[in-house]
Short mmCIF file of C-alpha atoms and ligand atoms in Angstrom, two decimals:
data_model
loop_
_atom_site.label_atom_id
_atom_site.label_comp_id
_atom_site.label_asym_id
_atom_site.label_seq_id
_atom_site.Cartn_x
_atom_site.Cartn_y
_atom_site.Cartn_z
CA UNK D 1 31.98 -3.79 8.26
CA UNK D 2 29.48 -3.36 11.45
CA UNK D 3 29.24 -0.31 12.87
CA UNK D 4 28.50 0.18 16.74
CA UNK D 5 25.44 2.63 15.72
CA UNK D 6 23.94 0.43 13.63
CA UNK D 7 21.62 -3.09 14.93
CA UNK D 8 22.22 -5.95 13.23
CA UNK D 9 20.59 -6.18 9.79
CA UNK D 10 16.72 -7.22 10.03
CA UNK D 11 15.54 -9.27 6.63
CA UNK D 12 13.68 -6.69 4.75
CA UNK D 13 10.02 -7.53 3.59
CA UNK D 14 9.38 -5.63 0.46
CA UNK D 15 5.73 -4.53 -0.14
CA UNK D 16 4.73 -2.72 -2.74
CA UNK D 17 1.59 -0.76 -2.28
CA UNK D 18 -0.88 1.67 -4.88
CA UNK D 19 -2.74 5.15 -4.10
CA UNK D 20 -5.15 4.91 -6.49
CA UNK D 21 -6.42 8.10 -6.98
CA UNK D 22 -10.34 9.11 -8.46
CA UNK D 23 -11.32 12.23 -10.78
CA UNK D 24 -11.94 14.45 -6.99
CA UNK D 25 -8.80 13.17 -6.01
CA UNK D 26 -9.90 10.29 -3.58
CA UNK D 27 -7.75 7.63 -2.15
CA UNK D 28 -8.81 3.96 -2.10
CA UNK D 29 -8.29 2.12 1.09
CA UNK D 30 -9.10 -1.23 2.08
CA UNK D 31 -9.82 -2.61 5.39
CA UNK D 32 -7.19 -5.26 6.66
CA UNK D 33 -9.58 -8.70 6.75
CA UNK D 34 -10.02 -10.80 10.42
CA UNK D 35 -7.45 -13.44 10.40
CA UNK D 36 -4.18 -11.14 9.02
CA UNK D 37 -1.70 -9.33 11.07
CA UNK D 38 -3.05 -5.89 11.56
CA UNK D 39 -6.89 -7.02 10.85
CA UNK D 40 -9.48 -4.54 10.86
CA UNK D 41 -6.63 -1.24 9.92
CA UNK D 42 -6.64 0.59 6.83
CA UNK D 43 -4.50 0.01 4.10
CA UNK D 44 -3.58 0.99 0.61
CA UNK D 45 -4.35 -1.85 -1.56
CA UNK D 46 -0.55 -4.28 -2.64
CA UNK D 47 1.15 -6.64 -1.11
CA UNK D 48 4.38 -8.54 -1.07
CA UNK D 49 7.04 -8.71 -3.65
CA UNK D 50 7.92 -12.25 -5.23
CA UNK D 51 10.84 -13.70 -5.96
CA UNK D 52 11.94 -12.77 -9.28
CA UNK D 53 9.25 -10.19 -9.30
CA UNK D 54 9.56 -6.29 -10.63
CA UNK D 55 7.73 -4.22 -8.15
CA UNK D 56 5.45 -2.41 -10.72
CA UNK D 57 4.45 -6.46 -11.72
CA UNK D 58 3.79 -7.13 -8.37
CA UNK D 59 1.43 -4.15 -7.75
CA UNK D 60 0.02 -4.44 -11.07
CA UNK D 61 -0.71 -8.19 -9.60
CA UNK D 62 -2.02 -7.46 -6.51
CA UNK D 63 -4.67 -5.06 -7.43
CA UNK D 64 -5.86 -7.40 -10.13
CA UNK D 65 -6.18 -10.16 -7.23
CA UNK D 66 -7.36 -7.97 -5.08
CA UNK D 67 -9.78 -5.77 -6.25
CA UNK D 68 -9.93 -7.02 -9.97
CA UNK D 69 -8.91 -4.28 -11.53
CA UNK D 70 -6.14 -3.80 -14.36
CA UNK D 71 -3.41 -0.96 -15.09
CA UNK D 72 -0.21 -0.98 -16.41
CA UNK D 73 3.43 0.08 -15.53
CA UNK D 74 3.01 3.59 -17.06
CA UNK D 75 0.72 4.35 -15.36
CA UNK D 76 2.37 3.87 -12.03
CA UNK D 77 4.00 6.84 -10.66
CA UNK D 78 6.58 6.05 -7.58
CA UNK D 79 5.37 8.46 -4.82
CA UNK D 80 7.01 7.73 -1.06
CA UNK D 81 7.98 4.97 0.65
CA UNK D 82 7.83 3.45 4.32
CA UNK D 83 10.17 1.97 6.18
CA UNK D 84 9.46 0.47 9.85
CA UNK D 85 10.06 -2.34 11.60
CA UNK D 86 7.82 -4.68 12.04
CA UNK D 87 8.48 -7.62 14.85
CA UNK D 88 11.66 -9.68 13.45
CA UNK D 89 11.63 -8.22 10.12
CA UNK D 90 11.88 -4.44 8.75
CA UNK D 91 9.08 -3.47 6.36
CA UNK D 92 10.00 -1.22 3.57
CA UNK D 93 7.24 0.06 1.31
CA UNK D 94 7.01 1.75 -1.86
CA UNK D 95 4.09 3.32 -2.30
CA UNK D 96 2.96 4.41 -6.34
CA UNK D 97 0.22 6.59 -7.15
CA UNK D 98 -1.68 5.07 -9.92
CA UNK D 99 -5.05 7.14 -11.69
CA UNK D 100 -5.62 5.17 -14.44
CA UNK D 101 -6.93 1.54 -14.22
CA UNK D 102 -9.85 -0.07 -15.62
CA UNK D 103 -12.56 -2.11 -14.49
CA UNK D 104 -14.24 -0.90 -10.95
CA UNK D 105 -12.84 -1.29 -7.89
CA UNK D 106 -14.54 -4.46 -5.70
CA UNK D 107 -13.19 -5.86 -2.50
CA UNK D 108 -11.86 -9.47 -3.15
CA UNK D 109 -9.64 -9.60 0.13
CA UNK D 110 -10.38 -6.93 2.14
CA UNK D 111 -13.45 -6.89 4.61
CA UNK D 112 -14.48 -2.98 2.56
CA UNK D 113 -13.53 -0.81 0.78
CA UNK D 114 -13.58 3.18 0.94
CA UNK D 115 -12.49 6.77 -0.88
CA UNK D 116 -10.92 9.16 0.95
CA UNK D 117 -9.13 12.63 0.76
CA UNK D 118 -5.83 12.57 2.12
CA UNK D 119 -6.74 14.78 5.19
CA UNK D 120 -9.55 12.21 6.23
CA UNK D 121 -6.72 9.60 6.57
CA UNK D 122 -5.66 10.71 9.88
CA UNK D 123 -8.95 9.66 11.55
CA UNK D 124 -8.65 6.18 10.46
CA UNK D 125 -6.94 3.61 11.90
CA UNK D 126 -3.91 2.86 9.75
CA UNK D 127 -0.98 0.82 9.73
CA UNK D 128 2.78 2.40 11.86
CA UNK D 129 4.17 2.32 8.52
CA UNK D 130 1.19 4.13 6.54
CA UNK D 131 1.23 6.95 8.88
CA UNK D 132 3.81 9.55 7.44
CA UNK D 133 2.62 8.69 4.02
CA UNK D 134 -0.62 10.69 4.72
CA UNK D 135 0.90 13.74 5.15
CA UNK D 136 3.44 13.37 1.64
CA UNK D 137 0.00 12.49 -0.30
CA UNK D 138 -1.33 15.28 1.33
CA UNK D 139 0.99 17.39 -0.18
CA UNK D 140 1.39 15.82 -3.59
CA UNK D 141 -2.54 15.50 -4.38
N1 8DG I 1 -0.74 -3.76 1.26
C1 8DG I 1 -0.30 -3.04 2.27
N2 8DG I 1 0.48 -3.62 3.23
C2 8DG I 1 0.89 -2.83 4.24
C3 8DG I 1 0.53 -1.47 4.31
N3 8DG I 1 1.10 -0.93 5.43
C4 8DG I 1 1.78 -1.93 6.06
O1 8DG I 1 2.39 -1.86 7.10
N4 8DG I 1 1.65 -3.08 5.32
C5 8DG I 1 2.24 -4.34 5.70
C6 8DG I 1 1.24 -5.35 6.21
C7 8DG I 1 1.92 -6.66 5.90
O2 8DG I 1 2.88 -6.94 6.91
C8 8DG I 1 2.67 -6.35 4.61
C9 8DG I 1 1.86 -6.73 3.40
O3 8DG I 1 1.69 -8.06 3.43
P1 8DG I 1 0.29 -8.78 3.12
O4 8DG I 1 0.27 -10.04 3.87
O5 8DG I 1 -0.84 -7.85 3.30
O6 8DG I 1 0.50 -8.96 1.58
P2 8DG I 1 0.00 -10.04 0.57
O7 8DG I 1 -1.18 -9.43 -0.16
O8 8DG I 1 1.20 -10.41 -0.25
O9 8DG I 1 -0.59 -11.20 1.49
P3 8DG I 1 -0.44 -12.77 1.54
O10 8DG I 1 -0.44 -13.25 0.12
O11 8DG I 1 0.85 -13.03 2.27
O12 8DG I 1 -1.65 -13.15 2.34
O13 8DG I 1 2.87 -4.95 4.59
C10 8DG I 1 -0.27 -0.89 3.30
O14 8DG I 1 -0.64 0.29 3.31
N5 8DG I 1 -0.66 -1.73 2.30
#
């Protein structure tokens, strides 16, 4: 049943996204590259879900593709999620916090890379959905 309140049901594009977190308790963010919606913003490093897909596999895929570096489910810890709309569709994001990976960190997709405390965060240019995620790894980390 529709309700009156509610807008009609946007498809939902589920992202799955990692703070990966160093021994001082750094974030990794990656720039957005020139040619993607949003180019040039900050990001935590993920990506889409794929059909058939767990979300810990797809995060555990994307930040082998994308920065070429390799961790496994347990060591993903759910954290917060996003949820905005974004255009014709409604993003919802999961967001894991991950501190154990191996291999070092390299930017494969993004235009740079860069480690940051939580606090910092709020100077950079970030994505709608990434903003009240800042403040809920602020308090976590
Ligand atoms: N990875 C990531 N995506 C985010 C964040 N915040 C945010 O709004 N998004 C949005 C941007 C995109 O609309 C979507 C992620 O899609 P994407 O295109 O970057 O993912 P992908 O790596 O699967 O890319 P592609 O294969 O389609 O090129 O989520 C974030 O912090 N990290």
């Amino acid at each position: 049943m529709t309700s009156p309140d509610l807008p009609a049901p946007a498809s939902i594009l589920h992202v799955v996204a990692a703070a990966l977190v160093d021994a001082d308790g750094r974030v990794l963010l990656q720039q957005r590259p020139e040619g993607k919606p949003m180019a040039g913003l900050w990001e935590f490093p993920g990506g889409k879900i794929e059909q058939g897909e767990t979300p810990e596999a797809a995060l555990i895929r994307e930040l082998h593709e994308e920065l070429g570096i390799v961790t496994q489910g347990s060591c993903l810890a759910p954290a917060a999620f996003a949820s905005e709309t974004l255009g014709e569709r409604h993003l919802l994001l999961l967001l894991y916090v991950c501190r154990k990976w191996t291999g070092i960190a390299e930017p494969r997709h993004a235009t740079a890379l860069r480690w940051v405390r939580p606090a910092q965060m709020y100077a950079l240019d970030m994505p709608p959905a990434d903003l009240p995620l800042i403040g809920l790894l602020d308090a976590l980390l």
